[in-house]
Amino acid sequence: MSRLHRIAWALWIPAVGVAVWQVLAVLEILDPLFFPPPSRIVQVAAEMATNGELGKALGSTLSNMLLGYIPGCLIGAACGLAMGRYEAVRRSLETVIAALYSTPKLSLFPLLLLMLGVNDGPRILITAVACFIVLAFHGQDAVRAVGRTYPEVATVYGAAPSQLLRKVYIPAALPALFTGLRLAVGRAMVVAISVEMVSSTQGLGGLIWLSWQSFAVEKLFVGVVAAGLMGAFFHVSLRRLERRLIPWRASAAA
Amino acid sequence: MREEPSSPTTTALLAGGEVDASFNAFHPSYINLIARGAKIRYVAGREVATPGCTETMTLYGSAEAFPNGFTDLRQLAGKRFSVTRQGNLGEFAVDTMMASVGMSTADMEMSYLREQDAAAALVGGHLDAMIGNQSQHDTNEFASKIVKGPGLADVLPGFQYSFALFGNTLLEGDPEVGILFLLAYLKGVRDYLQGGGGPYIDEFAASHHLDPESIRTACRNTVDPTGRLQPESFKTFADWAVRKGYCDPESASAVLFDARFIDEAARRLEAGA
């Protein structure tokens, strides 16, 4: 499929949705107080891009998100690999992580404020925890899916534990880990923006909240769409990285 | 009846016709919506900043940061301070109080936390002061760690900050409905100011985990018995919202209130209705 075809497939649904919205808003079938025409939203977005407001918000969310996402994913992946490889680790951690997964992360915020103070620490830590959980579960399941055959064969051929890890477990776990990375980036965005909405004037969360507070509806939509586009960008980027690092996954799918 | 935690949510419900009336405070969202043609208006005044009595918009400090008490706004210089959110009455109150002593929020280390998070940070020693609601902080188990400070009422006494608002159905429909609603409201206010309130106070205390006796004995003089609207309070808040960039000057000059209903309700109450 050509690149143009792929883009068309990806964009036709939102394009139709925006077109219908434009018509309904112009005809005032949709209340323009709450659903301004997309053309007006684009105009406001251009103003915000020109005066730096949008770039500043995006940059702030991005930095908070990545500061939590990267360590959260790295530690989560390492923990997941250990949980999959060693039964004692899995038994010790799986239930705790499952309980943490079900806990609304924002409910941890006051406790983290008490522990870490009023700074970026609680925001970054909550984001990291959200990403850690996703990668831990994906890493664990990926290693357990390897089974016994490959490790046994490698061991018979004299592979040391570190070689088992590098040559068998990690390559086998990479597809599942990349799925986890894509899921984790979405969770990181949600958590980072949600925390900004309750505790900051910065970032897309601060922008969305203040727009809601002052009923600047166009700016609110700009913030929401910017968050969605950022998420889509990361998703596409991770897909591309995955195709480069795991070429055998694409050919297996084909 | 429904309780909504945030002003913007109530704004949307009122403007969208999901509710017909609401009790709420000043908020830039109302000003902007009215300027954009939404059929909502402020129709009666409820509470007025009263020195020694007003519960909301009071400053609180940690006992550690204010060992000798918190009596002067200038003590806030260099302190770690939290305003709940931008654009709301709390921020207005803090800006107004700081301006009264020639200072601003730039003289403090600012955070913008939810009130419950700020209270946790205050008790935990990560904040020095915050703006909050007296009934929640005076009577809870951490009261010994918190020092009450000045409030907006000390700086801007008589400022009207709480209102009844009507949406489209009451504004455009039979005015008798709106008048009777406000007449009932004024009768309830009269009863409250004479010491009434009864089962509602118990219900309110239970739902907010407060001592009902402390609410029963709290000062009630913040409630305006006439319900009349004070245009100067509107101008004060709108001017602030424009300065902060939450509203543009054209929005702030829109007609925000409709006094027809409260004027007639007050007249009928005086006439013995």
Short mmCIF file of C-alpha atoms in Angstrom, two decimals:
data_model
loop_
_atom_site.label_atom_id
_atom_site.label_comp_id
_atom_site.label_asym_id
_atom_site.label_seq_id
_atom_site.Cartn_x
_atom_site.Cartn_y
_atom_site.Cartn_z
CA MET A 1 0.00 0.00 0.00
CA SER A 2 1.42 3.42 -0.90
CA ARG A 3 2.18 6.05 1.73
CA LEU A 4 -0.72 8.21 0.48
CA HIS A 5 -3.12 5.30 0.82
CA ARG A 6 -1.94 4.64 4.37
CA ILE A 7 -2.46 8.29 5.32
CA ALA A 8 -5.92 8.31 3.73
CA TRP A 9 -6.95 5.22 5.69
CA ALA A 10 -5.70 6.78 8.92
CA LEU A 11 -7.41 10.14 8.42
CA TRP A 12 -10.72 9.52 6.67
CA ILE A 13 -12.76 8.98 9.85
CA PRO A 14 -11.58 12.14 11.66
CA ALA A 15 -11.88 14.12 8.39
CA VAL A 16 -15.52 13.11 7.96
CA GLY A 17 -16.18 13.82 11.63
CA VAL A 18 -14.70 17.32 11.40
CA ALA A 19 -16.61 18.08 8.21
CA VAL A 20 -19.92 17.02 9.76
CA TRP A 21 -19.15 19.02 12.90
CA GLN A 22 -18.36 22.13 10.79
CA VAL A 23 -21.67 21.89 8.98
CA LEU A 24 -23.68 21.26 12.15
CA ALA A 25 -21.97 24.13 13.98
CA VAL A 26 -22.42 26.61 11.13
CA LEU A 27 -26.11 25.67 10.88
CA GLU A 28 -26.27 25.95 14.70
CA ILE A 29 -27.70 22.47 15.01
CA LEU A 30 -24.81 21.99 17.39
CA ASP A 31 -24.78 24.79 19.96
CA PRO A 32 -21.76 26.92 18.98
CA LEU A 33 -21.44 27.96 22.64
CA PHE A 34 -20.19 24.46 23.43
CA PHE A 35 -19.20 23.24 19.95
CA PRO A 36 -17.65 26.10 17.98
CA PRO A 37 -16.97 25.40 14.29
CA PRO A 38 -13.65 23.57 13.70
CA SER A 39 -12.61 26.45 11.44
CA ARG A 40 -12.75 28.77 14.45
CA ILE A 41 -10.80 26.28 16.56
CA VAL A 42 -8.10 26.09 13.89
CA GLN A 43 -7.94 29.90 13.86
CA VAL A 44 -7.48 30.01 17.63
CA ALA A 45 -4.87 27.24 17.42
CA ALA A 46 -2.92 29.30 14.90
CA GLU A 47 -3.03 32.31 17.22
CA MET A 48 -1.85 30.19 20.15
CA ALA A 49 0.94 28.70 18.05
CA THR A 50 2.06 32.15 16.91
CA ASN A 51 2.10 33.72 20.36
CA GLY A 52 3.89 30.71 21.88
CA GLU A 53 1.12 29.68 24.25
CA LEU A 54 0.58 26.31 22.60
CA GLY A 55 4.26 25.49 22.24
CA LYS A 56 4.89 26.30 25.88
CA ALA A 57 2.04 24.08 27.04
CA LEU A 58 3.13 21.21 24.79
CA GLY A 59 6.73 21.51 25.92
CA SER A 60 5.81 21.45 29.59
CA THR A 61 3.60 18.37 29.27
CA LEU A 62 6.14 16.63 27.08
CA SER A 63 8.98 17.14 29.52
CA ASN A 64 6.93 16.03 32.55
CA MET A 65 5.63 13.05 30.64
CA LEU A 66 9.02 11.88 29.36
CA LEU A 67 10.66 12.35 32.76
CA GLY A 68 8.15 9.82 34.10
CA TYR A 69 7.74 7.65 31.00
CA ILE A 70 11.38 6.77 30.36
CA PRO A 71 12.41 5.59 33.84
CA GLY A 72 8.99 4.06 34.45
CA CYS A 73 9.23 1.96 31.29
CA LEU A 74 12.87 0.98 31.84
CA ILE A 75 12.31 -0.12 35.43
CA GLY A 76 8.98 -1.72 34.55
CA ALA A 77 10.51 -3.70 31.69
CA ALA A 78 13.40 -4.88 33.87
CA CYS A 79 11.00 -5.85 36.63
CA GLY A 80 8.72 -7.62 34.18
CA LEU A 81 11.59 -9.60 32.70
CA ALA A 82 12.65 -10.62 36.21
CA MET A 83 9.10 -11.57 37.13
CA GLY A 84 8.81 -13.71 34.01
CA ARG A 85 12.17 -15.36 34.52
CA TYR A 86 12.14 -16.00 38.26
CA GLU A 87 9.13 -17.44 40.01
CA ALA A 88 10.09 -15.99 43.39
CA VAL A 89 10.13 -12.47 41.97
CA ARG A 90 6.78 -13.00 40.28
CA ARG A 91 5.15 -14.32 43.44
CA SER A 92 6.54 -11.43 45.44
CA LEU A 93 5.50 -8.62 43.11
CA GLU A 94 2.57 -9.63 40.92
CA THR A 95 -0.22 -9.06 43.44
CA VAL A 96 1.22 -5.76 44.63
CA ILE A 97 1.52 -4.47 41.07
CA ALA A 98 -2.00 -5.66 40.25
CA ALA A 99 -3.34 -3.76 43.26
CA LEU A 100 -1.41 -0.66 42.23
CA TYR A 101 -2.83 -0.98 38.71
CA SER A 102 -6.39 -0.71 40.05
CA THR A 103 -5.65 2.28 42.27
CA PRO A 104 -6.60 5.64 40.76
CA LYS A 105 -3.22 7.29 40.40
CA LEU A 106 -4.58 10.73 41.29
CA SER A 107 -5.59 9.38 44.68
CA LEU A 108 -1.89 8.92 45.41
CA PHE A 109 -1.17 12.57 44.73
CA PRO A 110 -1.79 13.97 48.26
CA LEU A 111 0.39 11.23 49.76
CA LEU A 112 3.18 11.98 47.31
CA LEU A 113 2.86 15.68 48.10
CA LEU A 114 3.44 14.86 51.76
CA MET A 115 6.44 12.67 50.91
CA LEU A 116 8.11 14.67 48.17
CA GLY A 117 6.86 18.20 48.66
CA VAL A 118 5.23 20.68 46.31
CA ASN A 119 7.37 20.32 43.19
CA ASP A 120 7.46 18.29 39.98
CA GLY A 121 8.41 15.13 41.89
CA PRO A 122 4.88 13.85 42.63
CA ARG A 123 3.76 14.49 39.04
CA ILE A 124 6.73 12.68 37.55
CA LEU A 125 6.49 9.79 40.00
CA ILE A 126 2.80 9.18 39.33
CA THR A 127 3.52 9.10 35.59
CA ALA A 128 6.42 6.72 36.13
CA VAL A 129 4.27 4.39 38.25
CA ALA A 130 1.57 4.27 35.57
CA CYS A 131 4.16 3.30 32.92
CA PHE A 132 5.98 0.88 35.21
CA ILE A 133 2.84 -1.20 35.71
CA VAL A 134 2.15 -1.59 31.99
CA LEU A 135 5.70 -2.63 31.14
CA ALA A 136 5.97 -4.95 34.13
CA PHE A 137 2.93 -6.95 33.04
CA HIS A 138 3.92 -7.01 29.38
CA GLY A 139 7.51 -7.99 30.19
CA GLN A 140 6.37 -10.77 32.50
CA ASP A 141 3.93 -12.22 29.99
CA ALA A 142 6.45 -11.96 27.16
CA VAL A 143 9.12 -13.91 29.04
CA ARG A 144 6.66 -16.58 30.16
CA ALA A 145 5.49 -16.96 26.55
CA VAL A 146 9.03 -17.92 25.48
CA GLY A 147 8.43 -21.34 26.98
CA ARG A 148 11.16 -23.84 27.86
CA THR A 149 12.43 -25.09 24.52
CA TYR A 150 14.60 -22.17 23.43
CA PRO A 151 16.21 -21.60 26.86
CA GLU A 152 16.92 -25.31 27.24
CA VAL A 153 18.52 -25.53 23.80
CA ALA A 154 20.62 -22.45 24.50
CA THR A 155 21.68 -23.87 27.85
CA VAL A 156 22.65 -27.15 26.25
CA TYR A 157 24.84 -25.19 23.83
CA GLY A 158 26.60 -23.55 26.81
CA ALA A 159 24.84 -20.19 27.07
CA ALA A 160 25.57 -18.29 30.29
CA PRO A 161 22.65 -16.66 32.15
CA SER A 162 23.58 -13.25 30.74
CA GLN A 163 23.65 -14.70 27.22
CA LEU A 164 20.27 -16.32 27.81
CA LEU A 165 18.93 -12.93 28.75
CA ARG A 166 20.50 -11.06 25.79
CA LYS A 167 20.11 -13.67 23.08
CA VAL A 168 16.88 -15.47 24.01
CA TYR A 169 14.62 -13.67 26.45
CA ILE A 170 15.01 -10.03 25.39
CA PRO A 171 14.60 -10.63 21.62
CA ALA A 172 11.59 -12.82 22.35
CA ALA A 173 10.10 -10.21 24.68
CA LEU A 174 10.69 -7.22 22.40
CA PRO A 175 7.38 -7.38 20.48
CA ALA A 176 5.35 -7.50 23.70
CA LEU A 177 7.52 -4.81 25.25
CA PHE A 178 6.91 -2.50 22.30
CA THR A 179 3.18 -3.08 22.64
CA GLY A 180 3.62 -2.14 26.28
CA LEU A 181 5.58 0.98 25.31
CA ARG A 182 2.75 2.11 23.02
CA LEU A 183 0.15 1.51 25.72
CA ALA A 184 2.34 3.15 28.35
CA VAL A 185 2.79 6.34 26.33
CA GLY A 186 -0.98 6.77 26.22
CA ARG A 187 -1.24 6.23 29.96
CA ALA A 188 1.67 8.60 30.57
CA MET A 189 -0.10 11.34 28.61
CA VAL A 190 -3.39 10.79 30.45
CA VAL A 191 -1.75 10.81 33.87
CA ALA A 192 0.56 13.75 33.13
CA ILE A 193 -2.29 15.89 31.81
CA SER A 194 -4.68 14.86 34.59
CA VAL A 195 -2.15 15.78 37.26
CA GLU A 196 -1.53 19.12 35.53
CA MET A 197 -5.26 19.77 35.62
CA VAL A 198 -5.37 19.44 39.41
CA SER A 199 -2.05 20.88 40.44
CA SER A 200 -0.50 23.13 37.88
CA THR A 201 -1.00 26.14 35.67
CA GLN A 202 1.45 24.73 33.15
CA GLY A 203 1.20 22.21 30.35
CA LEU A 204 -1.76 21.03 28.31
CA GLY A 205 -3.57 20.10 31.54
CA GLY A 206 -3.21 23.61 32.90
CA LEU A 207 -4.31 25.05 29.55
CA ILE A 208 -7.36 22.78 29.34
CA TRP A 209 -8.37 23.50 32.94
CA LEU A 210 -7.98 27.26 32.66
CA SER A 211 -9.87 27.26 29.36
CA TRP A 212 -12.66 25.34 31.08
CA GLN A 213 -12.57 27.75 34.05
CA SER A 214 -12.93 30.78 31.82
CA PHE A 215 -15.12 29.05 29.21
CA ALA A 216 -12.69 29.76 26.40
CA VAL A 217 -14.16 26.78 24.58
CA GLU A 218 -12.01 27.07 21.44
CA LYS A 219 -8.82 26.94 23.53
CA LEU A 220 -10.19 23.95 25.41
CA PHE A 221 -10.65 22.05 22.15
CA VAL A 222 -7.18 23.13 20.99
CA GLY A 223 -5.74 21.64 24.17
CA VAL A 224 -7.68 18.40 23.84
CA VAL A 225 -6.79 17.99 20.15
CA ALA A 226 -3.14 18.81 20.84
CA ALA A 227 -3.08 16.06 23.48
CA GLY A 228 -4.61 13.61 21.03
CA LEU A 229 -2.19 14.55 18.25
CA MET A 230 0.75 14.19 20.62
CA GLY A 231 -0.44 10.71 21.56
CA ALA A 232 -0.86 9.77 17.91
CA PHE A 233 2.62 11.08 17.12
CA PHE A 234 4.19 8.89 19.79
CA HIS A 235 2.18 5.89 18.65
CA VAL A 236 3.35 6.28 15.04
CA SER A 237 6.94 6.96 16.11
CA LEU A 238 7.07 3.87 18.30
CA ARG A 239 5.62 1.78 15.46
CA ARG A 240 8.42 2.99 13.16
CA LEU A 241 11.05 2.27 15.79
CA GLU A 242 9.58 -1.19 16.32
CA ARG A 243 9.77 -1.96 12.57
CA ARG A 244 13.47 -1.04 12.62
CA LEU A 245 14.39 -2.92 15.78
CA ILE A 246 12.14 -5.95 15.29
CA PRO A 247 12.06 -6.54 11.54
CA TRP A 248 11.10 -10.19 12.10
CA ARG A 249 7.78 -9.14 13.67
CA ALA A 250 6.64 -7.38 10.47
CA SER A 251 7.67 -10.28 8.22
CA ALA A 252 5.98 -12.79 10.56
CA ALA A 253 2.78 -10.73 10.37
CA ALA A 254 3.04 -10.60 6.58
CA MET B 1 -31.37 19.54 43.58
CA ARG B 2 -27.87 18.49 42.59
CA GLU B 3 -24.47 19.38 43.94
CA GLU B 4 -21.69 20.07 41.48
CA PRO B 5 -18.09 20.41 42.63
CA SER B 6 -16.97 23.00 40.12
CA SER B 7 -18.24 26.33 38.89
CA PRO B 8 -17.47 25.67 35.21
CA THR B 9 -19.57 22.50 35.34
CA THR B 10 -22.48 24.43 36.82
CA THR B 11 -21.96 27.12 34.20
CA ALA B 12 -22.23 24.57 31.41
CA LEU B 13 -25.33 22.96 32.92
CA LEU B 14 -27.04 26.33 33.34
CA ALA B 15 -26.13 27.59 29.87
CA GLY B 16 -27.11 24.29 28.30
CA GLY B 17 -30.50 24.27 29.99
CA GLU B 18 -29.80 21.16 32.06
CA VAL B 19 -30.53 23.14 35.22
CA ASP B 20 -32.81 26.15 35.60
CA ALA B 21 -31.17 27.91 38.54
CA SER B 22 -27.99 27.66 40.54
CA PHE B 23 -26.30 29.10 43.58
CA ASN B 24 -22.75 30.03 42.78
CA ALA B 25 -19.96 32.51 43.21
CA PHE B 26 -18.38 34.95 40.79
CA HIS B 27 -16.58 33.21 38.01
CA PRO B 28 -15.03 34.35 34.68
CA SER B 29 -16.84 31.52 32.90
CA TYR B 30 -20.20 33.18 33.59
CA ILE B 31 -18.98 36.53 32.30
CA ASN B 32 -17.62 35.02 29.11
CA LEU B 33 -20.68 32.89 28.47
CA ILE B 34 -23.07 35.78 28.98
CA ALA B 35 -20.97 37.88 26.62
CA ARG B 36 -21.23 35.08 24.04
CA GLY B 37 -25.00 35.19 24.22
CA ALA B 38 -25.81 32.53 26.79
CA LYS B 39 -29.13 33.10 28.53
CA ILE B 40 -27.94 33.16 32.11
CA ARG B 41 -27.99 36.05 34.52
CA TYR B 42 -27.17 36.80 38.12
CA VAL B 43 -30.55 37.44 39.75
CA ALA B 44 -29.97 37.73 43.50
CA GLY B 45 -27.13 38.34 45.92
CA ARG B 46 -26.50 35.82 48.67
CA GLU B 47 -23.38 36.38 50.70
CA VAL B 48 -21.30 39.43 51.47
CA ALA B 49 -17.76 39.57 52.85
CA THR B 50 -18.27 40.35 56.52
CA PRO B 51 -15.27 40.92 58.84
CA GLY B 52 -15.14 38.37 61.61
CA CYS B 53 -17.83 36.28 60.00
CA THR B 54 -17.10 35.32 56.41
CA GLU B 55 -16.02 31.67 56.12
CA THR B 56 -14.59 31.54 52.66
CA MET B 57 -11.55 33.32 51.25
CA THR B 58 -9.63 33.15 54.50
CA LEU B 59 -5.90 32.58 54.63
CA TYR B 60 -4.41 29.75 56.66
CA GLY B 61 -0.80 29.26 57.63
CA SER B 62 1.12 26.45 59.20
CA ALA B 63 1.86 26.90 62.88
CA GLU B 64 5.51 26.27 62.03
CA ALA B 65 5.74 29.09 59.48
CA PHE B 66 3.75 31.50 61.66
CA PRO B 67 4.80 30.70 65.24
CA ASN B 68 3.61 34.07 66.53
CA GLY B 69 0.33 34.02 64.70
CA PHE B 70 -0.74 35.18 61.25
CA THR B 71 -2.15 38.67 61.52
CA ASP B 72 -0.39 40.70 58.80
CA LEU B 73 -0.48 40.00 55.07
CA ARG B 74 3.12 41.21 54.81
CA GLN B 75 4.15 38.07 56.68
CA LEU B 76 3.52 36.23 53.40
CA ALA B 77 6.63 37.67 51.73
CA GLY B 78 8.80 34.80 50.56
CA LYS B 79 6.38 32.15 51.80
CA ARG B 80 5.31 29.03 49.91
CA PHE B 81 1.65 29.65 49.10
CA SER B 82 -1.13 27.78 47.33
CA VAL B 83 -4.15 29.22 45.57
CA THR B 84 -6.63 26.56 44.55
CA ARG B 85 -6.98 27.28 40.88
CA GLN B 86 -6.48 30.15 38.51
CA GLY B 87 -9.55 32.15 37.57
CA ASN B 88 -11.64 31.50 40.66
CA LEU B 89 -12.68 33.56 43.64
CA GLY B 90 -9.72 32.34 45.69
CA GLU B 91 -7.23 33.84 43.26
CA PHE B 92 -9.24 37.07 43.18
CA ALA B 93 -9.17 37.19 46.97
CA VAL B 94 -5.42 36.59 47.19
CA ASP B 95 -4.63 39.20 44.51
CA THR B 96 -6.89 41.74 46.22
CA MET B 97 -5.48 41.07 49.68
CA MET B 98 -1.87 41.28 48.52
CA ALA B 99 -2.54 44.48 46.55
CA SER B 100 -3.97 46.08 49.71
CA VAL B 101 -0.49 45.95 51.29
CA GLY B 102 1.39 46.84 48.12
CA MET B 103 2.40 43.27 47.36
CA SER B 104 1.47 40.64 44.80
CA THR B 105 1.70 36.88 44.32
CA ALA B 106 5.13 37.50 42.80
CA ASP B 107 6.32 38.09 46.36
CA MET B 108 5.48 34.50 47.25
CA GLU B 109 6.46 31.06 45.95
CA MET B 110 3.18 30.07 44.30
CA SER B 111 1.52 26.68 43.77
CA TYR B 112 -1.95 25.89 42.44
CA LEU B 113 -3.24 22.84 44.29
CA ARG B 114 -6.74 21.60 45.07
CA GLU B 115 -7.76 22.71 48.53
CA GLN B 116 -7.50 19.22 50.01
CA ASP B 117 -4.03 18.72 48.51
CA ALA B 118 -2.91 22.13 49.76
CA ALA B 119 -4.18 21.32 53.24
CA ALA B 120 -2.20 18.06 53.19
CA ALA B 121 0.92 19.91 52.05
CA LEU B 122 0.36 22.58 54.72
CA VAL B 123 0.11 20.02 57.51
CA GLY B 124 3.06 18.11 56.07
CA GLY B 125 5.29 21.17 56.13
CA HIS B 126 5.59 21.55 52.34
CA LEU B 127 3.53 24.73 52.22
CA ASP B 128 3.52 27.78 54.48
CA ALA B 129 0.09 29.18 53.70
CA MET B 130 -3.00 28.70 51.59
CA ILE B 131 -6.43 30.17 51.01
CA GLY B 132 -9.33 28.05 52.09
CA ASN B 133 -12.70 27.53 53.65
CA GLN B 134 -12.84 28.11 57.38
CA SER B 135 -15.46 25.53 58.21
CA GLN B 136 -13.24 22.78 56.86
CA HIS B 137 -9.97 23.80 58.46
CA ASP B 138 -10.94 25.15 61.84
CA THR B 139 -12.79 22.10 63.02
CA ASN B 140 -10.83 19.14 61.73
CA GLU B 141 -8.28 17.08 63.58
CA PHE B 142 -5.31 19.08 62.23
CA ALA B 143 -6.54 22.39 63.61
CA SER B 144 -3.60 22.59 66.04
CA LYS B 145 -1.15 22.67 63.14
CA ILE B 146 -2.95 25.44 61.28
CA VAL B 147 -3.14 29.14 62.09
CA LYS B 148 -5.97 31.24 60.79
CA GLY B 149 -4.95 34.45 59.04
CA PRO B 150 -6.64 37.45 57.48
CA GLY B 151 -9.45 37.08 55.00
CA LEU B 152 -10.88 38.99 52.07
CA ALA B 153 -13.55 40.39 54.38
CA ASP B 154 -10.86 42.28 56.29
CA VAL B 155 -9.66 43.98 53.10
CA LEU B 156 -12.85 44.32 51.07
CA PRO B 157 -15.74 44.35 53.54
CA GLY B 158 -19.15 44.36 51.92
CA PHE B 159 -17.97 42.65 48.72
CA GLN B 160 -20.79 40.52 47.38
CA TYR B 161 -19.43 37.22 46.15
CA SER B 162 -22.19 34.64 46.13
CA PHE B 163 -25.33 34.68 44.03
CA ALA B 164 -28.36 32.98 42.64
CA LEU B 165 -28.38 32.62 38.87
CA PHE B 166 -31.17 31.84 36.47
CA GLY B 167 -30.97 30.06 33.15
CA ASN B 168 -33.08 30.43 30.07
CA THR B 169 -36.28 28.75 31.31
CA LEU B 170 -36.65 31.11 34.27
CA LEU B 171 -35.42 34.23 32.49
CA GLU B 172 -37.58 33.84 29.40
CA GLY B 173 -40.55 32.02 30.87
CA ASP B 174 -43.33 33.17 33.15
CA PRO B 175 -41.59 35.64 35.52
CA GLU B 176 -43.90 34.57 38.34
CA VAL B 177 -41.96 31.30 38.68
CA GLY B 178 -38.67 33.10 39.19
CA ILE B 179 -40.24 35.59 41.58
CA LEU B 180 -41.80 32.84 43.70
CA PHE B 181 -38.49 30.97 43.75
CA LEU B 182 -36.67 33.99 45.09
CA LEU B 183 -39.49 34.79 47.50
CA ALA B 184 -39.09 31.30 48.96
CA TYR B 185 -35.34 31.85 49.06
CA LEU B 186 -35.73 35.14 50.96
CA LYS B 187 -38.09 33.51 53.46
CA GLY B 188 -35.52 30.78 54.00
CA VAL B 189 -32.81 33.39 54.54
CA ARG B 190 -34.97 35.17 57.09
CA ASP B 191 -35.51 31.90 58.95
CA TYR B 192 -31.78 31.12 58.81
CA LEU B 193 -30.81 34.53 60.16
CA GLN B 194 -33.24 34.04 63.02
CA GLY B 195 -31.47 30.82 64.02
CA GLY B 196 -33.30 28.28 61.90
CA GLY B 197 -31.80 25.72 59.55
CA GLY B 198 -32.59 22.59 61.57
CA PRO B 199 -32.30 19.31 59.68
CA TYR B 200 -30.36 20.86 56.81
CA ILE B 201 -27.49 21.73 59.14
CA ASP B 202 -27.28 18.14 60.37
CA GLU B 203 -27.37 16.86 56.80
CA PHE B 204 -24.69 19.33 55.68
CA ALA B 205 -22.47 18.48 58.66
CA ALA B 206 -22.80 14.74 58.04
CA SER B 207 -21.97 14.99 54.36
CA HIS B 208 -18.90 17.17 55.01
CA HIS B 209 -17.69 15.31 58.13
CA LEU B 210 -18.11 18.38 60.32
CA ASP B 211 -19.42 18.99 63.79
CA PRO B 212 -23.07 20.15 63.43
CA GLU B 213 -22.87 22.21 66.58
CA SER B 214 -20.00 24.28 65.21
CA ILE B 215 -22.06 25.03 62.11
CA ARG B 216 -25.14 25.80 64.16
CA THR B 217 -23.22 28.34 66.23
CA ALA B 218 -21.16 29.80 63.38
CA CYS B 219 -21.70 33.41 62.38
CA ARG B 220 -24.60 33.83 59.97
CA ASN B 221 -24.26 37.51 59.18
CA THR B 222 -22.62 36.91 55.81
CA VAL B 223 -26.00 36.19 54.25
CA ASP B 224 -27.67 39.28 52.81
CA PRO B 225 -31.31 39.34 53.95
CA THR B 226 -32.41 41.54 51.05
CA GLY B 227 -30.91 39.53 48.20
CA ARG B 228 -30.28 42.77 46.35
CA LEU B 229 -27.49 42.82 43.77
CA GLN B 230 -24.51 45.15 44.18
CA PRO B 231 -23.25 46.39 40.80
CA GLU B 232 -20.01 47.67 42.32
CA SER B 233 -19.01 44.13 43.31
CA PHE B 234 -19.62 43.01 39.72
CA LYS B 235 -17.38 45.78 38.46
CA THR B 236 -14.63 44.96 40.95
CA PHE B 237 -14.53 41.31 39.97
CA ALA B 238 -14.93 41.93 36.23
CA ASP B 239 -12.08 44.48 36.27
CA TRP B 240 -9.86 41.92 37.96
CA ALA B 241 -10.82 39.20 35.45
CA VAL B 242 -9.95 41.54 32.56
CA ARG B 243 -6.59 42.48 34.14
CA LYS B 244 -5.74 38.80 34.52
CA GLY B 245 -6.75 38.01 30.95
CA TYR B 246 -9.63 35.69 31.86
CA CYS B 247 -12.15 37.97 30.15
CA ASP B 248 -11.74 40.60 27.48
CA PRO B 249 -13.00 44.15 28.15
CA GLU B 250 -15.96 43.73 25.82
CA SER B 251 -17.13 40.63 27.70
CA ALA B 252 -16.79 42.36 31.05
CA SER B 253 -19.07 45.18 29.94
CA ALA B 254 -21.93 42.84 29.07
CA VAL B 255 -25.10 43.04 31.18
CA LEU B 256 -24.51 40.35 33.76
CA PHE B 257 -27.50 40.65 36.05
CA ASP B 258 -31.27 40.94 36.02
CA ALA B 259 -32.77 42.47 39.13
CA ARG B 260 -36.45 42.18 38.15
CA PHE B 261 -37.12 39.03 40.07
CA ILE B 262 -35.42 39.91 43.37
CA ASP B 263 -36.89 43.41 43.41
CA GLU B 264 -40.41 42.03 43.13
CA ALA B 265 -39.73 39.17 45.57
CA ALA B 266 -38.34 41.61 48.15
CA ARG B 267 -41.32 43.91 47.68
CA ARG B 268 -43.75 41.03 48.25
CA LEU B 269 -41.85 39.87 51.33
CA GLU B 270 -42.02 43.36 52.82
CA ALA B 271 -45.71 43.43 52.01
CA GLY B 272 -46.18 40.28 54.07
CA ALA B 273 -46.38 37.62 51.38
#
